[in-house]
Short mmCIF file of C-alpha atoms in Angstrom, two decimals:
data_model
loop_
_atom_site.label_atom_id
_atom_site.label_comp_id
_atom_site.label_asym_id
_atom_site.label_seq_id
_atom_site.Cartn_x
_atom_site.Cartn_y
_atom_site.Cartn_z
CA MET F 235 44.64 23.21 38.95
CA SER F 236 43.33 23.25 42.25
CA PRO F 237 45.21 24.44 45.33
CA LEU F 238 45.41 20.93 46.60
CA GLN F 239 47.10 19.82 43.41
CA ILE F 240 49.59 22.64 43.41
CA THR F 241 50.51 21.63 47.15
CA PHE F 242 51.03 17.97 46.09
CA GLY F 243 52.96 19.01 43.24
CA LEU F 244 55.28 21.17 45.38
CA LEU F 245 55.72 18.55 48.00
CA ALA F 246 56.54 15.91 45.35
CA PHE F 247 59.06 18.36 43.81
CA ILE F 248 60.79 19.00 47.32
CA ALA F 249 60.85 15.39 47.98
CA ILE F 250 62.56 14.52 44.71
CA THR F 251 65.08 17.26 45.25
CA ILE F 252 66.05 15.79 48.67
CA VAL F 253 66.17 12.24 47.34
CA THR F 254 68.31 13.29 44.43
CA SER F 255 70.75 15.25 46.62
CA MET F 256 71.08 12.16 48.99
CA VAL F 257 71.77 9.77 46.14
CA ASN F 258 74.17 12.33 44.65
CA THR F 259 76.21 12.60 47.93
CA LEU F 260 76.43 8.78 48.28
CA VAL F 261 77.59 8.62 44.53
CA THR F 262 80.28 11.13 45.31
CA LEU F 263 81.49 9.38 48.28
CA ARG F 264 81.47 6.11 46.63
CA ASN F 265 83.55 7.43 43.65
CA ARG F 266 86.06 8.90 46.20
CA PHE F 267 86.97 5.43 47.48
CA ILE F 268 86.89 3.92 44.14
CA ASN F 269 89.20 6.41 42.93
CA ALA F 270 91.43 6.02 46.03
CA TYR F 271 91.47 2.26 45.18
CA ALA F 272 92.80 3.01 41.73
CA GLN F 273 95.85 4.47 43.24
CA ILE F 274 96.33 1.34 45.36
CA ASP F 275 95.80 -0.91 42.29
CA GLU F 276 98.50 1.13 40.53
CA GLN F 277 101.04 0.56 43.29
CA LEU F 278 99.97 -3.03 43.74
CA LYS F 279 100.79 -3.68 40.04
CA ARG F 280 104.03 -2.16 40.38
CA ARG F 281 104.80 -4.49 43.39
CA TYR F 282 103.52 -7.39 41.42
CA ASP F 283 106.00 -6.49 38.60
CA LEU F 284 108.94 -6.02 40.85
CA ILE F 285 108.74 -9.40 42.68
CA PRO F 286 109.36 -11.72 39.62
CA ASN F 287 112.25 -9.50 38.78
CA MET F 288 113.52 -10.12 42.31
CA VAL F 289 113.06 -13.88 42.13
CA GLU F 290 114.88 -13.99 38.74
CA THR F 291 117.88 -12.09 40.33
CA ALA F 292 117.73 -14.29 43.43
CA LYS F 293 117.80 -17.57 41.25
CA GLY F 294 121.16 -16.80 40.09
CA TYR F 295 122.48 -17.05 43.59
CA ILE F 296 119.94 -19.28 45.53
CA LYS F 297 120.61 -23.04 44.64
CA HIS F 298 119.26 -24.89 47.59
CA ASP F 299 116.08 -23.17 48.80
CA ARG F 300 114.19 -23.19 45.58
CA GLU F 301 110.80 -23.74 47.37
CA THR F 302 111.02 -20.45 49.09
CA LEU F 303 111.36 -18.78 45.80
CA GLU F 304 108.46 -20.83 44.22
CA ALA F 305 106.49 -20.00 47.38
CA VAL F 306 106.95 -16.23 46.65
CA ILE F 307 105.95 -16.62 42.98
CA THR F 308 102.81 -18.53 43.78
CA ALA F 309 101.74 -16.00 46.53
CA ARG F 310 102.58 -13.26 44.12
CA ASN F 311 100.20 -14.79 41.46
CA ASP F 312 97.42 -15.32 43.89
CA ALA F 313 97.65 -11.71 45.19
CA ALA F 314 97.67 -10.34 41.57
CA THR F 315 94.49 -12.31 40.79
CA ALA F 316 92.84 -11.21 43.92
CA ASN F 317 93.69 -7.59 43.10
CA ILE F 318 92.11 -7.88 39.67
CA SER F 319 88.81 -8.79 41.33
CA ALA F 320 89.28 -6.15 43.99
CA ALA F 321 89.90 -3.57 41.33
CA ALA F 322 86.81 -4.39 39.42
CA ASN F 323 84.74 -4.00 42.47
CA PRO F 324 86.45 -1.87 45.04
CA GLY F 325 85.06 -2.03 48.60
CA ASP F 326 83.21 -5.31 47.80
CA PRO F 327 83.60 -7.35 51.13
CA SER F 328 84.45 -10.79 49.74
CA ALA F 329 87.08 -9.29 47.21
CA MET F 330 88.66 -7.16 49.93
CA HIS F 331 88.91 -10.16 52.27
CA VAL F 332 90.54 -12.27 49.66
CA LEU F 333 92.99 -9.49 48.58
CA ALA F 334 93.86 -8.95 52.35
CA SER F 335 94.50 -12.54 53.16
CA SER F 336 96.52 -13.16 49.83
CA GLU F 337 98.58 -10.13 50.53
CA MET F 338 99.37 -11.40 53.91
CA THR F 339 100.38 -14.68 52.63
CA LEU F 340 102.66 -12.85 50.15
CA GLY F 341 104.08 -10.87 52.93
CA GLY F 342 105.01 -13.95 54.79
CA ALA F 343 106.60 -15.63 51.70
CA LEU F 344 108.74 -12.48 51.17
CA GLY F 345 109.58 -12.42 54.75
CA ARG F 346 111.14 -15.92 54.39
CA LEU F 347 112.94 -14.72 51.35
CA PHE F 348 114.53 -11.75 53.08
CA ALA F 349 115.52 -14.09 56.02
CA LEU F 350 117.17 -16.32 53.31
CA LEU F 351 119.15 -13.38 52.04
CA GLU F 352 121.20 -13.32 55.25
CA SER F 353 122.93 -16.68 54.02
CA TYR F 354 123.57 -15.20 50.64
CA PRO F 355 125.83 -11.96 51.28
CA ASP F 356 126.72 -11.85 47.57
CA LEU F 357 122.98 -11.60 46.57
CA LYS F 358 122.34 -9.19 49.34
CA ALA F 359 125.10 -6.89 48.03
CA ASN F 360 124.07 -7.37 44.35
CA ASP F 361 123.18 -3.77 42.72
CA THR F 362 120.21 -5.08 40.91
CA MET F 363 118.85 -6.79 44.00
CA LEU F 364 119.45 -3.63 46.28
CA ARG F 365 117.54 -1.44 43.75
CA LEU F 366 114.71 -4.01 43.53
CA MET F 367 114.56 -4.13 47.25
CA GLU F 368 114.55 -0.38 47.64
CA ASP F 369 111.74 0.08 45.09
CA LEU F 370 109.69 -2.73 46.63
CA ALA F 371 110.10 -1.01 50.19
CA SER F 372 109.04 2.30 48.58
CA THR F 373 106.06 0.64 46.83
CA ASP F 374 104.96 -1.04 50.04
CA ASN F 375 105.03 2.28 51.82
CA LYS F 376 102.99 3.96 48.97
CA VAL F 377 100.53 1.11 49.07
CA ALA F 378 100.23 1.67 53.01
CA PHE F 379 99.71 5.36 52.67
CA PHE F 380 97.14 4.99 49.84
CA ARG F 381 95.48 2.34 51.88
CA ASP F 382 94.87 4.87 54.67
CA ALA F 383 93.25 7.23 52.20
CA PHE F 384 91.02 4.41 50.78
CA ASN F 385 90.03 3.26 54.46
CA ASP F 386 89.16 6.84 55.44
CA ALA F 387 87.08 7.30 52.28
CA VAL F 388 85.41 3.93 52.80
CA MET F 389 84.63 4.93 56.37
CA ALA F 390 83.11 8.26 55.36
CA TYR F 391 80.93 6.52 52.78
CA ASN F 392 79.69 3.82 55.35
CA THR F 393 79.01 6.50 57.98
CA LYS F 394 76.95 8.49 55.57
CA ARG F 395 74.93 5.59 54.10
CA LYS F 396 74.10 4.12 57.57
CA MET F 397 72.56 7.41 58.93
CA PHE F 398 68.74 7.82 58.62
CA PRO F 399 67.14 8.56 56.32
CA ARG F 400 70.03 7.71 53.88
CA ASN F 401 69.94 4.21 55.03
CA VAL F 402 66.48 3.74 53.37
CA ILE F 403 67.84 5.31 50.25
CA SER F 404 70.82 3.10 50.23
CA VAL F 405 68.79 0.04 50.31
CA ILE F 406 66.31 1.22 47.53
CA PHE F 407 69.26 2.36 45.26
CA ARG F 408 71.65 -0.51 46.37
CA PHE F 409 74.47 1.53 47.96
CA ASN F 410 76.06 -1.54 49.59
CA LEU F 411 78.20 -1.55 52.67
CA ALA F 412 81.92 -1.05 51.49
CA GLU F 413 84.88 -3.06 53.08
CA SER F 414 88.18 -1.43 54.09
CA PHE F 415 91.42 -2.85 53.08
CA SER F 416 92.91 -3.79 56.39
CA ILE F 417 95.89 -5.98 56.91
CA GLU F 418 96.20 -7.38 60.25
CA ASN F 419 99.67 -6.84 60.96
CA THR F 420 101.07 -4.69 63.87
CA GLU F 421 103.70 -3.12 61.65
CA LYS F 422 100.88 -1.95 59.35
CA ARG F 423 102.99 -2.82 56.35
CA LEU F 424 102.25 -5.41 53.72
CA ALA F 425 105.60 -6.91 53.72
CA PRO F 426 107.77 -7.50 56.57
CA LYS F 427 110.49 -4.87 56.97
CA ILE F 428 112.88 -5.06 54.01
CA PRO F 429 116.37 -5.14 55.06
CA LEU F 430 117.95 -1.95 53.81
CA SER F 431 120.50 0.21 55.10
CA MET P 82 100.85 14.14 74.83
CA GLY P 83 100.14 12.63 71.48
CA ILE P 84 101.07 14.02 68.04
CA PHE P 85 97.72 15.62 67.47
CA GLU P 86 97.85 17.47 70.77
CA HIS P 87 101.51 18.56 69.89
CA GLN P 88 100.13 19.86 66.73
CA ASP P 89 97.13 21.69 68.32
CA ARG P 90 99.27 23.18 70.78
CA ALA P 91 101.85 24.51 68.17
CA ARG P 92 99.00 25.91 66.12
CA THR P 93 97.30 27.70 69.04
CA ARG P 94 100.72 29.17 69.98
CA THR P 95 101.34 30.36 66.49
CA THR P 96 98.00 32.10 66.57
CA VAL P 97 98.82 33.85 69.77
CA LEU P 98 102.28 34.93 68.47
CA VAL P 99 100.78 36.26 65.28
CA ALA P 100 98.27 38.24 67.40
CA TYR P 101 101.41 39.77 69.41
CA PHE P 102 102.87 40.60 66.18
CA VAL P 103 99.72 42.53 65.03
CA ILE P 104 99.73 44.16 68.54
CA SER P 105 103.30 45.29 67.96
CA VAL P 106 102.17 47.12 64.79
CA VAL P 107 99.37 48.73 66.66
CA CYS P 108 101.73 49.78 69.41
CA ILE P 109 104.08 51.31 66.73
CA ILE P 110 101.07 53.30 65.41
CA ALA P 111 100.15 54.43 68.92
CA ALA P 112 103.86 55.47 69.69
CA VAL P 113 104.06 57.48 66.33
CA TYR P 114 100.76 59.25 67.34
CA ILE P 115 101.88 60.12 70.73
CA VAL P 116 105.16 61.54 69.45
CA SER P 117 103.38 63.40 66.81
CA ILE P 118 101.01 64.93 69.32
CA LEU P 119 103.99 65.97 71.44
CA ILE P 120 105.95 67.46 68.50
CA PHE P 121 102.85 69.30 67.30
CA TYR P 122 102.25 70.66 70.88
CA ASN P 123 105.99 71.71 71.24
CA ALA P 124 105.89 73.45 67.73
CA HIS P 125 102.76 75.36 68.79
CA ALA P 126 104.16 76.31 72.12
CA ASN P 127 107.22 77.69 70.55
CA GLN P 128 105.49 79.97 68.03
CA PRO P 129 107.15 83.24 68.44
CA HIS P 130 104.11 85.34 68.45
CA GLY P 131 101.94 83.08 70.28
CA SER P 132 99.80 84.85 72.94
CA LEU P 133 99.03 81.81 75.11
CA PRO P 134 100.37 78.44 75.06
CA PRO P 135 97.72 75.99 73.67
CA GLU P 136 96.48 73.28 75.86
CA LEU P 137 98.02 69.79 75.51
CA VAL P 138 95.19 67.86 73.81
CA LEU P 139 95.81 64.05 73.98
CA TRP P 140 93.22 63.07 71.49
CA ASP P 141 93.30 64.76 68.09
CA PRO P 142 91.52 62.62 65.52
CA ALA P 143 93.25 64.51 62.57
CA ILE P 144 96.77 63.73 63.98
CA PHE P 145 95.75 60.28 64.62
CA LEU P 146 94.57 59.68 61.03
CA TYR P 147 97.68 61.12 59.75
CA ALA P 148 99.97 59.00 62.17
CA ALA P 149 98.01 55.87 61.53
CA LEU P 150 97.68 56.18 57.73
CA GLY P 151 101.36 57.15 57.42
CA THR P 152 102.70 54.29 59.57
CA LEU P 153 100.48 51.68 58.11
CA SER P 154 101.16 52.75 54.52
CA VAL P 155 104.89 52.70 55.24
CA VAL P 156 104.72 49.28 56.68
CA ILE P 157 102.41 47.92 54.07
CA ILE P 158 104.27 49.41 51.19
CA GLY P 159 107.56 48.01 52.66
CA SER P 160 105.99 44.61 53.28
CA LEU P 161 104.68 44.28 49.84
CA TYR P 162 108.07 45.23 48.37
CA LYS P 163 109.84 42.77 50.40
CA ILE P 164 107.39 40.00 49.79
CA ALA P 165 107.66 40.58 46.10
CA ALA P 166 111.34 40.39 46.17
CA LEU P 167 111.39 37.26 48.33
CA ALA P 168 108.53 35.46 46.72
CA LYS P 169 110.54 33.40 44.29
CA GLY P 170 109.93 29.80 43.47
CA GLY P 171 111.45 27.08 45.53
CA SER P 172 113.90 26.06 42.87
CA VAL P 173 115.53 29.68 42.73
CA VAL P 174 116.12 29.41 46.53
CA ALA P 175 117.44 25.78 46.21
CA GLU P 176 119.74 26.80 43.47
CA SER P 177 121.13 29.77 45.35
CA LEU P 178 122.06 27.42 48.17
CA GLY P 179 124.05 25.26 45.74
CA GLY P 180 121.49 22.60 45.06
CA ARG P 181 121.56 20.12 42.15
CA LEU P 182 118.30 19.12 40.68
CA LEU P 183 117.67 15.32 40.72
CA SER P 184 115.89 13.62 37.97
CA PRO P 185 113.14 11.22 39.19
CA ASP P 186 114.69 8.26 37.31
CA THR P 187 118.24 8.65 38.74
CA ALA P 188 120.43 5.51 38.80
CA ASP P 189 122.35 6.36 41.87
CA PRO P 190 121.11 4.03 44.76
CA SER P 191 120.96 6.82 47.49
CA GLU P 192 119.60 9.41 45.11
CA ARG P 193 116.90 6.98 44.01
CA GLN P 194 116.03 6.16 47.71
CA LEU P 195 115.67 9.83 48.34
CA CYS P 196 113.27 10.27 45.35
CA ASN P 197 111.37 7.23 46.47
CA VAL P 198 111.04 8.56 50.06
CA ILE P 199 109.89 12.01 48.75
CA GLU P 200 107.16 10.41 46.72
CA GLU P 201 105.98 8.47 49.65
CA MET P 202 105.66 11.42 51.86
CA ALA P 203 103.95 13.33 49.00
CA ILE P 204 101.28 10.56 49.23
CA ALA P 205 101.14 10.62 52.87
CA SER P 206 100.76 14.32 53.22
CA GLY P 207 98.55 14.65 50.15
CA MET P 208 100.84 17.28 48.55
CA PRO P 209 102.24 17.17 45.01
CA VAL P 210 105.88 15.73 44.54
CA PRO P 211 108.14 18.92 44.74
CA ARG P 212 111.40 19.32 42.73
CA ILE P 213 114.09 17.51 44.55
CA TYR P 214 117.70 19.14 45.22
CA VAL P 215 120.90 17.85 46.59
CA LEU P 216 123.37 20.02 48.42
CA ASP P 217 126.49 18.14 47.41
CA ASP P 218 128.90 20.37 49.34
CA GLU P 219 127.26 20.09 52.72
CA PRO P 220 128.51 17.23 54.80
CA GLY P 221 126.14 18.10 57.75
CA ILE P 222 122.74 16.53 58.23
CA ASN P 223 120.09 19.14 57.18
CA ALA P 224 117.28 19.75 54.72
CA PHE P 225 114.98 22.50 53.71
CA ALA P 226 111.66 23.18 51.93
CA ALA P 227 111.30 26.47 49.92
CA GLY P 228 108.81 28.06 47.69
CA HIS P 229 105.58 30.02 48.45
CA ALA P 230 102.96 27.53 47.45
CA PRO P 231 102.90 23.75 47.37
CA GLY P 232 102.80 23.95 43.55
CA ASP P 233 106.26 25.45 43.20
CA ALA P 234 107.89 23.99 46.28
CA ALA P 235 111.39 22.48 46.23
CA ILE P 236 112.83 20.16 48.94
CA GLY P 237 116.63 20.22 49.39
CA VAL P 238 118.69 17.64 51.29
CA THR P 239 122.36 17.76 52.21
CA ARG P 240 124.85 15.21 51.18
CA GLY P 241 125.30 14.27 54.99
CA CYS P 242 121.60 13.37 55.02
CA MET P 243 122.05 10.87 52.27
CA THR P 244 125.32 9.19 53.56
CA LEU P 245 124.68 9.28 57.34
CA LEU P 246 120.88 8.55 57.66
CA ASN P 247 119.06 5.25 57.00
CA ARG P 248 115.70 5.05 55.22
CA ASP P 249 113.51 5.53 58.14
CA GLU P 250 115.50 8.42 59.44
CA LEU P 251 115.55 10.17 56.05
CA GLN P 252 111.74 9.61 55.93
CA GLY P 253 111.34 11.40 59.19
CA ILE P 254 113.29 14.45 57.96
CA ILE P 255 111.41 14.70 54.67
CA GLY P 256 108.16 14.25 56.44
CA HIS P 257 109.09 17.29 58.50
CA GLU P 258 109.80 19.28 55.37
CA PHE P 259 106.51 18.11 53.84
CA SER P 260 104.67 19.53 56.74
CA HIS P 261 106.22 22.86 56.30
CA ILE P 262 104.75 22.80 52.91
CA ALA P 263 101.36 21.42 53.99
CA ASN P 264 101.06 23.73 56.97
CA GLY P 265 101.69 26.84 54.78
CA ASP P 266 104.75 27.92 56.87
CA MET P 267 106.63 29.28 53.93
CA ARG P 268 103.73 31.80 53.22
CA LEU P 269 103.45 32.72 56.97
CA ASP P 270 107.31 33.07 57.14
CA LEU P 271 107.26 35.37 54.08
CA ARG P 272 104.50 37.69 55.46
CA ILE P 273 106.31 38.17 58.68
CA MET P 274 109.69 38.98 57.04
CA GLY P 275 107.65 41.49 54.85
CA VAL P 276 106.05 43.22 57.90
CA LEU P 277 109.45 43.21 59.55
CA PHE P 278 110.97 45.03 56.68
CA GLY P 279 108.02 47.44 56.79
CA ILE P 280 109.24 48.31 60.47
CA VAL P 281 112.69 48.74 59.18
CA CYS P 282 111.46 51.21 56.71
CA LEU P 283 109.99 53.34 59.49
CA SER P 284 113.69 53.71 60.83
CA VAL P 285 114.96 54.37 57.35
CA ILE P 286 112.38 57.11 56.89
CA GLY P 287 113.43 58.42 60.36
CA GLN P 288 117.03 58.71 59.23
CA VAL P 289 115.92 60.55 56.03
CA LEU P 290 114.07 63.14 58.11
CA LEU P 291 116.92 63.32 60.54
CA TYR P 292 119.43 64.31 57.85
CA SER P 293 116.97 66.65 55.92
CA ARG P 294 116.68 69.01 58.56
CA GLY P 295 117.17 72.56 57.42
CA GLY P 296 118.83 75.62 58.94
CA ARG P 297 116.55 76.01 61.76
CA ASP P 298 117.25 74.34 65.01
CA ARG P 299 114.05 73.54 66.11
CA ASN P 300 112.89 71.54 63.15
CA PRO P 301 110.01 69.36 64.20
CA LEU P 302 110.97 66.97 61.44
CA PHE P 303 114.20 66.41 63.23
CA LEU P 304 112.45 65.19 66.34
CA LEU P 305 110.02 63.15 64.39
CA GLY P 306 112.99 61.43 62.47
CA LEU P 307 114.69 60.67 65.80
CA ALA P 308 111.55 59.25 67.21
CA LEU P 309 110.85 57.07 64.06
CA ILE P 310 114.31 55.55 64.33
CA VAL P 311 113.87 54.71 68.08
CA ILE P 312 110.33 53.37 67.44
CA GLY P 313 111.40 51.41 64.53
CA SER P 314 114.43 49.91 66.08
CA ILE P 315 112.45 48.74 69.16
CA GLY P 316 109.72 47.49 66.88
CA VAL P 317 112.23 45.37 64.76
CA PHE P 318 113.81 44.05 67.93
CA PHE P 319 110.44 42.78 69.34
CA GLY P 320 109.42 41.70 65.90
CA ARG P 321 112.50 39.47 65.39
CA LEU P 322 111.82 37.91 68.96
CA ILE P 323 108.22 37.07 68.00
CA GLN P 324 109.34 35.84 64.53
CA ALA P 325 111.87 33.36 66.11
CA ALA P 326 109.19 32.16 68.62
CA ILE P 327 106.71 31.58 65.71
CA SER P 328 109.43 29.62 63.87
CA ARG P 329 110.13 27.47 66.84
CA GLN P 330 106.50 26.72 67.22
CA ARG P 331 106.27 25.71 63.51
CA GLU P 332 109.27 23.40 63.92
CA PHE P 333 107.31 21.57 66.81
CA LEU P 334 104.33 21.40 64.49
CA ALA P 335 106.46 19.98 61.51
CA ASP P 336 108.02 17.33 63.93
CA ALA P 337 104.56 16.30 65.06
CA SER P 338 102.98 16.30 61.58
CA SER P 339 106.07 14.25 60.26
CA VAL P 340 105.30 11.56 62.81
CA GLN P 341 101.61 11.64 61.69
CA PHE P 342 102.83 11.09 58.01
CA THR P 343 105.39 8.41 58.64
CA ARG P 344 103.63 6.77 61.70
CA ASN P 345 107.21 6.07 62.90
CA PRO P 346 108.45 8.40 65.69
CA ALA P 347 111.63 6.33 66.04
CA GLY P 348 112.81 7.38 62.61
CA LEU P 349 112.60 11.25 63.19
CA SER P 350 113.79 10.68 66.77
CA SER P 351 116.87 8.96 65.55
CA ALA P 352 117.42 11.49 62.85
CA LEU P 353 117.34 14.29 65.37
CA GLN P 354 119.73 12.36 67.66
CA LYS P 355 122.21 11.93 64.79
CA LEU P 356 121.83 15.64 64.06
CA GLY P 357 122.82 16.30 67.49
CA GLY P 358 125.95 14.02 67.17
CA THR P 359 127.08 15.22 63.85
CA GLY P 360 125.87 18.86 63.43
CA SER P 361 123.63 20.55 61.00
CA ARG P 362 125.60 23.54 60.14
CA VAL P 363 125.16 24.52 56.47
CA ARG P 364 128.24 26.28 54.85
CA SER P 365 126.63 27.99 51.94
CA ALA P 366 127.24 31.67 51.91
CA HIS P 367 123.38 32.00 51.42
CA ALA P 368 122.62 29.87 54.51
CA GLY P 369 121.88 32.99 56.67
CA GLU P 370 118.85 34.30 54.77
CA ALA P 371 117.41 30.82 54.64
CA SER P 372 118.21 29.72 58.06
CA HIS P 373 114.52 29.56 59.09
CA MET P 374 113.86 26.93 56.43
CA PHE P 375 116.22 24.31 57.51
CA PHE P 376 115.41 21.12 59.39
CA GLY P 377 117.97 21.87 62.08
CA ASN P 378 119.68 25.05 63.05
CA GLY P 379 121.80 25.97 60.00
CA MET P 380 123.64 28.77 61.67
CA GLY P 381 126.01 28.97 64.64
CA LYS P 382 125.06 30.49 68.01
CA SER P 383 123.43 33.84 67.64
CA PHE P 384 123.80 36.89 69.90
CA LEU P 385 120.70 36.51 71.92
CA GLY P 386 120.98 32.74 71.69
CA ALA P 387 117.68 30.99 72.81
CA ALA P 388 115.48 33.96 72.24
CA LEU P 389 116.42 34.67 68.58
CA ALA P 390 116.90 30.87 67.67
CA THR P 391 114.82 29.70 64.79
CA HIS P 392 114.70 26.29 66.05
CA PRO P 393 113.81 24.88 69.39
CA PRO P 394 116.59 23.20 71.42
CA LEU P 395 117.15 19.67 69.93
CA ALA P 396 116.71 17.86 73.16
CA GLU P 397 113.31 19.42 73.51
CA ARG P 398 112.35 18.38 70.07
CA ILE P 399 113.48 14.70 70.70
CA HIS P 400 111.64 14.59 73.88
CA ALA P 401 108.45 15.73 72.25
CA VAL P 402 108.73 13.07 69.44
CA ASP P 403 109.94 10.26 71.81
CA PRO P 404 109.36 10.82 75.39
CA SER P 405 111.48 7.66 76.33
CA TRP P 406 114.71 9.27 74.85
CA ASP P 407 117.78 8.71 77.20
CA GLY P 408 119.24 12.04 76.61
CA LYS P 409 122.23 10.74 74.49
CA PHE P 410 123.22 11.81 70.93
CA HIS P 411 124.79 9.40 68.64
CA ARG P 412 126.91 10.03 65.60
CA GLY P 413 126.00 8.81 62.08
CA ALA P 414 126.76 5.33 61.13
CA ILE P 415 129.73 6.35 58.82
CA THR P 416 132.11 8.65 60.77
CA ILE P 417 132.85 11.74 58.66
CA ASP P 418 136.17 13.56 58.34
CA GLU P 419 136.92 15.40 61.52
CA ALA P 420 137.98 18.51 59.52
CA GLU P 421 134.64 18.52 57.92
CA SER P 422 132.41 17.91 60.79
CA SER P 423 131.28 20.89 62.71
CA PRO P 424 131.60 20.52 66.57
CA GLY P 425 128.50 18.66 67.55
CA SER P 426 127.57 20.19 70.88
CA GLU P 427 124.06 20.59 72.16
CA GLY P 428 124.87 24.46 72.67
CA HIS P 429 124.92 25.39 69.13
CA LEU P 430 121.87 23.59 68.16
#
């Protein structure tokens, strides 16, 4: 081998090492937010399990305002579907937008249900209902805290992939821009405040 | 000032105070050295057959080495002994205070709420979920975190916390306890208590030397013993002051971190106000040795009051969390038995 060949070989080796390490960093960061979404997913599923139970309990008391209950169930089903596609592809912009908007619809529907509870004091004092509301409140809080972690992880990934020369690498190896999970609500909660003592 | 500035300030002040603590130990070594030099000189000067009194040499490397090594080894061995004795898991401490372990799937509504809130704060602070204890016999509002590492931590909550506080207030208090775990306050505390005990050991050795004096009147060990008792006592006094000052900074830090975790300053502020109106005294016989771990001041007024208090004045804490506070405390929603409640004056908190 001539010295020229050796020099080229060395340069190629260095270049490959650098590119590999950049790709690896991006993979690590992507896995971090995918992992963070897995925790959101677990809490959201719990939330989607609690809501039908709550509606079932409420049905025993609420006779007139059935459409409020039905709206909650419809919104819950939409959100659950949106979560399935978001969980399959965390950070995907369209999936995250659909999930955020359906979660906001669900939050609104639940808000109307809680407002309705004021006219049904027996239901509001029902043990099962109280327990479900407490668990729902806690699940909402957990989603909110996990969402913070997810959004931080998404931001770390996006910042890294935007910077030169990683932006070139991201285009070649298809590290797409990730979308955070943001709910446009001043209270930063998925659901309106659940009336708990 | 925002919560992060509050946190930074508390952390910086802690560093300064820990530096003071180290300086105190250095001062103790210097004092022991000076006393040794004087005793050594004195012993030489009183030699019966000495021809000329020797000159007073202020710098003697050999004596310095003995004084420094002797003092350091007493303090270090004393510290290690105390740390080993104190470093028991969080559940041991919680049980000694009369805590009852809660199961995560309890059916009782308020216990369930407590477990839920603790799980939430574990997520927000990025810590593992600790074991959860309830102090059933304590009607005041208080809570504590114990254990030397996040892995074996325990959080205990008084019954007053569960009956008198709403969900947001409880979250504020639990967030405060989690920040003690997350900021490593339990370990810092343990080390400081260890070193303090090491300084106490110095006095104890002084007493031993004092009583072991033999028949001769001018026993140099007698003077050294007396000096060690004085140095040790002064050291412990200042050590306690610094320890209390560190503890107060860690409380401010924990309040600010709690707000960071819950993102709801109103909850913590309102919990502190209820604590001011209801009282936080803990009646357990073991409360004294654990007073620094509590959310609010667990003990009554101490002799030196503010200087030795493990917690900052309540009003100051509320103002730090909620600058718009009107200065009024309010009692819990459920009034508790007058006989049970401790007098809720600002003075004792």
